[in-house]
Amino acid sequence: MEPVLNVSAVSMNFGGLRALNDVQMHVCAGEIAALIGPNGAGKTTFFNCITSIYEPSEGEVWFTPKAGVRTKLNGMKPNLVTAMGMARTFQNIRLFKNMSVLENVMIARHCRTKAGILGALFRPLTVRQEEKEIVERSYALLKYIGLHKWYNEQACNLPYGAQRKLEIARALATEPTLLLLDEPAAGMNPQETTELKQLVLRIRDEMDMAILLIEHDMSMVMSLAERIYVMEYGCLIAEGTPAEVSSNPQVIKAYLGEEVHA
Ligand SMILES: Nc1ncnc2c1ncn2[C@@H]1O[C@H](COP(=O)(O)OP(=O)(O)OP(=O)(O)O)[C@@H](O)[C@H]1O
Ligand SMILES: [Mg+2]
């Protein structure tokens, strides 16, 4: 299948620290891939490099949006990367805490709307229709994720697991081709994690999206991912199916006895 993301030889230096070293990775259309590795391995730095939050020190990031042209993302502004079709959630939740749940999704949706500042000021009919559509689509997304009963609640009043789901709703509002999830199950209880697994599968199947998942919860990774990349000290040390990766001696050593069962 055609890769939506193709990363070649990406390295990232922070002063003397080489946080990523010659990383090659691809994600195909419609696939769920995972990136795992011990704390400090460079996983979040990798997301920051491919979404242009950091400019990689070396290497290239190529992206092919749905029905679009293969494009090099190096040097592109992060908001343009989102508009191209790559959306992400953050390891440390980044919601507008004092805005309502619905408003949080509506703001994310704005990258798919046409009205500029003038439109927002003078609000002609076309803009008002667009606003109505934003409200309706944002509410529909909340319903899809199961957060609609809280639509008018301030984001900071939501239980932690629901805030994590709201981050996903915000990412979905941008209609991505590739969804990047940075530890979506962190801080969730087992029931919430089970629901999250089902949600991720539903998103991939029903919204025709590729997903790249960073996660420490191995049961989640092994049950969701079709392909897994393993990173240690900024280098990829393994790539394969859950069964291949979990029986790889280098991976087992990197996790030093932690469970990596397929
Ligand atoms: N902006 C930065 N400046 C300097 N060093 C950084 C920066 N961002 C990350 N690092 C360093 O890069 C390395 C990789 O960090 P990163 O956050 O990518 O790891 P991670 O695999 O996401 O870990 P975790 O599983 O704990 O989230 C760490 O040594 C970290 O301290
Ligand atoms: Mg991280």
Coordinates of C-alpha atoms and ligand atoms in Angstrom, one line a residue:
M1 CA 0.0 0.0 0.0
E2 CA 1.1 3.6 -0.7
P3 CA 2.9 5.2 2.3
V4 CA 1.2 8.4 3.6
L5 CA 4.3 9.1 5.7
N6 CA 7.9 8.5 4.6
V7 CA 10.7 9.5 6.8
S8 CA 14.3 9.1 5.7
A9 CA 17.4 9.3 7.8
V10 CA 16.0 11.8 10.3
S11 CA 18.4 13.0 13.1
M12 CA 17.8 15.6 15.8
N13 CA 20.5 17.1 17.9
F14 CA 19.9 19.2 21.0
G15 CA 23.3 20.7 21.5
G16 CA 25.5 17.7 22.2
L17 CA 22.6 15.3 22.7
R18 CA 21.6 13.3 19.6
A19 CA 18.0 12.6 20.5
L20 CA 17.3 11.0 17.1
N21 CA 19.8 9.1 15.0
D22 CA 19.2 8.2 11.3
V23 CA 15.5 7.2 11.8
Q24 CA 13.7 5.7 8.8
M25 CA 10.0 5.1 9.0
H26 CA 6.9 4.8 6.9
V27 CA 3.2 4.5 7.6
C28 CA 0.9 3.2 5.0
A29 CA -2.7 4.4 4.2
G30 CA -5.2 2.8 6.6
E31 CA -2.7 1.1 8.8
I32 CA -2.2 1.3 12.6
A33 CA 1.5 1.4 13.3
A34 CA 3.1 1.9 16.7
L35 CA 6.3 3.5 18.0
I36 CA 7.5 2.1 21.3
G37 CA 10.6 2.4 23.4
P38 CA 11.8 3.2 26.9
N39 CA 11.5 6.7 28.5
G40 CA 13.7 9.2 26.8
A41 CA 14.1 7.1 23.7
G42 CA 13.1 10.0 21.4
K43 CA 9.5 9.1 20.5
T44 CA 8.0 12.5 21.2
T45 CA 10.9 14.2 19.6
F46 CA 10.2 12.1 16.5
F47 CA 6.6 13.4 16.5
N48 CA 7.9 16.9 17.0
C49 CA 10.2 16.5 14.0
I50 CA 7.6 15.1 11.6
T51 CA 5.0 17.8 12.5
S52 CA 7.6 20.6 12.0
I53 CA 7.5 21.7 15.7
Y54 CA 11.2 20.9 15.5
E55 CA 13.3 21.2 12.3
P56 CA 15.2 17.9 12.0
S57 CA 19.0 18.4 12.0
E58 CA 19.2 16.0 9.1
G59 CA 16.9 13.9 7.0
E60 CA 13.6 14.3 5.1
V61 CA 9.9 14.0 6.0
W62 CA 7.6 13.3 3.1
F63 CA 3.8 13.2 3.3
T64 CA 1.1 12.2 0.9
P65 CA -2.4 13.4 1.9
K66 CA -5.6 11.8 0.7
A67 CA -6.0 12.5 -3.0
G68 CA -3.0 14.8 -2.7
V69 CA 0.5 15.2 -4.0
R70 CA 3.6 13.8 -2.2
T71 CA 5.1 16.8 -0.4
K72 CA 8.2 17.4 1.6
L73 CA 7.4 18.8 5.1
N74 CA 10.8 20.0 6.1
G75 CA 10.7 23.7 6.8
M76 CA 6.8 23.9 6.7
K77 CA 5.0 25.7 9.5
P78 CA 3.3 23.3 12.0
N79 CA -0.2 24.8 11.2
L80 CA 0.4 24.0 7.5
V81 CA 1.4 20.5 8.3
T82 CA -2.0 20.1 10.2
A83 CA -3.8 21.6 7.2
M84 CA -2.0 19.1 4.9
G85 CA -3.6 16.3 6.9
M86 CA -1.3 15.3 9.8
A87 CA -2.9 15.8 13.2
R88 CA -1.6 14.8 16.6
T89 CA -2.4 14.6 20.3
F90 CA 0.1 15.6 22.9
Q91 CA 1.7 13.6 25.7
N92 CA 0.9 16.5 28.1
I93 CA -2.7 17.4 27.4
R94 CA -3.0 20.7 25.6
L95 CA -6.6 21.8 25.7
F96 CA -8.0 25.3 26.1
K97 CA -8.9 24.6 29.7
N98 CA -11.3 27.5 30.3
M99 CA -13.2 27.0 27.1
S100 CA -16.1 24.6 26.7
V101 CA -15.6 21.1 25.3
L102 CA -17.5 22.1 22.1
E103 CA -15.4 25.2 21.7
N104 CA -12.2 23.2 21.9
V105 CA -13.3 21.1 19.0
M106 CA -14.6 24.1 17.0
I107 CA -11.3 25.9 17.2
A108 CA -9.5 22.9 15.8
R109 CA -12.1 22.7 13.0
H110 CA -11.2 26.2 11.9
C111 CA -8.2 25.0 9.8
R112 CA -10.8 23.5 7.4
T113 CA -12.9 26.7 7.1
K114 CA -12.7 29.5 4.6
A115 CA -13.7 32.6 6.6
G116 CA -10.8 34.9 7.4
I117 CA -10.6 37.7 9.9
L118 CA -12.8 40.0 7.8
G119 CA -15.4 37.3 7.6
A120 CA -15.3 36.8 11.3
L121 CA -15.8 40.6 11.9
F122 CA -18.5 41.3 9.3
R123 CA -20.2 37.9 9.4
P124 CA -21.9 37.8 6.0
L125 CA -24.5 35.0 5.4
T126 CA -21.9 32.6 4.0
V127 CA -19.8 32.9 7.2
R128 CA -22.8 32.4 9.4
Q129 CA -23.7 29.3 7.5
E130 CA -20.1 28.1 7.8
E131 CA -20.2 28.7 11.6
K132 CA -23.5 26.7 11.9
E133 CA -21.8 23.9 10.1
I134 CA -18.8 24.1 12.4
V135 CA -21.0 23.8 15.5
E136 CA -22.9 20.9 14.0
R137 CA -19.9 19.0 12.9
S138 CA -18.1 19.6 16.1
Y139 CA -21.0 18.3 18.1
A140 CA -21.3 15.3 15.8
L141 CA -17.6 14.5 16.5
L142 CA -18.2 14.8 20.3
K143 CA -21.1 12.4 19.9
Y144 CA -18.8 10.0 17.9
I145 CA -16.2 10.1 20.7
G146 CA -18.9 9.8 23.4
L147 CA -18.3 13.3 25.0
H148 CA -21.4 15.1 23.9
K149 CA -23.1 15.1 27.3
W150 CA -20.2 17.4 28.4
Y151 CA -20.3 19.7 25.4
N152 CA -21.0 22.8 27.4
E153 CA -18.7 21.9 30.3
Q154 CA -15.3 23.7 30.7
A155 CA -12.6 21.4 29.4
C156 CA -10.7 21.5 32.8
N157 CA -13.8 20.0 34.6
L158 CA -13.7 16.8 32.6
P159 CA -12.3 13.6 34.2
Y160 CA -8.7 13.0 33.0
G161 CA -9.6 10.1 30.6
A162 CA -12.3 12.3 29.0
Q163 CA -9.7 15.1 28.5
R164 CA -7.5 12.6 26.6
K165 CA -10.4 11.7 24.4
L166 CA -11.2 15.4 23.8
E167 CA -7.6 15.8 22.5
I168 CA -8.4 13.0 20.0
A169 CA -11.7 14.8 19.0
R170 CA -9.7 18.0 18.4
A171 CA -7.3 16.1 16.2
L172 CA -10.1 14.5 14.2
A173 CA -11.8 17.8 13.7
T174 CA -8.9 18.7 11.3
E175 CA -9.9 15.7 9.1
P176 CA -6.4 14.2 9.0
T177 CA -5.0 11.6 6.7
L178 CA -2.6 10.5 9.4
L179 CA -3.4 10.7 13.1
L180 CA -0.5 10.7 15.6
L181 CA -1.3 9.7 19.2
D182 CA 1.3 10.3 21.9
E183 CA 0.5 8.1 24.8
P184 CA -3.3 8.3 24.6
A185 CA -3.8 5.8 27.4
A186 CA -1.5 7.5 29.9
G187 CA -3.3 8.0 33.2
M188 CA -6.4 6.0 32.0
N189 CA -7.9 3.2 34.1
P190 CA -8.3 -0.3 32.6
Q191 CA -11.9 0.4 31.6
E192 CA -11.0 3.6 29.8
T193 CA -8.1 1.9 28.1
T194 CA -10.4 -0.8 26.7
E195 CA -12.8 1.8 25.4
L196 CA -9.9 3.7 23.9
K197 CA -8.7 0.6 22.0
Q198 CA -12.2 0.2 20.5
L199 CA -12.3 3.9 19.6
V200 CA -8.9 3.8 17.8
L201 CA -10.0 0.8 15.8
R202 CA -13.3 2.5 15.0
I203 CA -11.5 5.7 13.9
R204 CA -9.2 3.8 11.5
D205 CA -12.0 1.7 10.1
E206 CA -14.8 4.3 9.8
M207 CA -12.8 7.4 9.1
D208 CA -10.3 5.9 6.6
M209 CA -7.2 7.1 8.5
A210 CA -3.7 5.9 9.1
I211 CA -2.6 6.0 12.8
L212 CA 0.8 6.1 14.4
L213 CA 0.6 5.4 18.1
I214 CA 3.2 6.0 20.8
E215 CA 2.2 4.0 23.8
H216 CA 3.7 2.4 26.9
D217 CA 0.7 0.2 27.5
M218 CA 1.9 -3.0 25.8
S219 CA -1.5 -4.7 25.8
M220 CA -2.8 -1.8 23.8
V221 CA 0.1 -1.7 21.4
M222 CA 0.1 -5.4 20.8
S223 CA -3.6 -5.7 20.2
L224 CA -3.9 -2.6 17.9
A225 CA -0.7 -2.3 15.9
E226 CA -0.1 -4.1 12.7
R227 CA 3.5 -3.0 12.6
I228 CA 5.7 -1.8 15.5
Y229 CA 8.8 0.3 15.5
V230 CA 11.1 0.1 18.5
M231 CA 13.3 3.0 19.4
E232 CA 16.1 3.1 22.0
Y233 CA 18.5 6.0 22.6
G234 CA 17.2 7.8 19.4
C235 CA 17.9 4.7 17.1
L236 CA 15.4 2.3 15.7
I237 CA 16.4 -1.1 17.0
A238 CA 13.6 -3.2 15.6
E239 CA 10.6 -3.2 13.2
G240 CA 8.0 -5.9 12.6
T241 CA 4.7 -7.5 13.6
P242 CA 3.8 -7.7 17.3
A243 CA 5.0 -11.3 17.3
E244 CA 8.3 -10.5 15.7
V245 CA 9.0 -7.5 17.9
S246 CA 8.1 -9.2 21.2
S247 CA 10.4 -12.1 20.5
N248 CA 13.3 -9.9 19.4
P249 CA 16.2 -10.3 21.9
Q250 CA 17.3 -6.6 21.5
V251 CA 13.8 -5.4 22.3
I252 CA 13.5 -7.7 25.3
K253 CA 16.9 -6.3 26.5
A254 CA 15.9 -2.7 26.0
Y255 CA 12.8 -3.3 28.2
L256 CA 14.9 -5.2 30.7
G257 CA 12.3 -7.7 31.9
E258 CA 9.2 -5.5 31.3
E259 CA 6.5 -7.4 29.6
V260 CA 6.5 -7.2 25.8
H261 CA 4.0 -10.0 25.0
A262 CA 2.3 -10.2 21.7
Ligands
LIG1 N1 13.6 20.6 23.5 C1 14.6 19.8 24.0 N2 15.8 20.3 24.4 C2 16.7 19.4 24.8 N3 16.6 18.1 25.0 C3 15.4 17.6 24.6 C4 14.3 18.4 24.1 N4 13.3 17.6 23.9 C5 13.6 16.3 24.2 N5 14.9 16.3 24.7 C6 15.7 15.2 25.1 O1 15.6 14.2 24.0 C7 15.5 12.9 24.6 C8 14.3 12.2 24.0 O2 13.2 12.8 24.6 P1 11.7 12.4 24.2 O3 10.8 13.3 25.0 O4 11.6 12.5 22.8 O5 11.6 10.9 24.7 P2 10.3 9.9 24.7 O6 10.7 8.7 24.0 O7 9.1 10.6 24.2 O8 10.2 9.6 26.3 P3 8.9 9.3 27.2 O9 8.5 7.9 26.9 O10 9.3 9.5 28.6 O11 7.8 10.3 26.8 C9 15.6 13.0 26.1 O12 16.9 12.8 26.5 C10 15.1 14.4 26.3 O13 15.6 14.9 27.5
MG2 MG 7.3 11.1 25.0

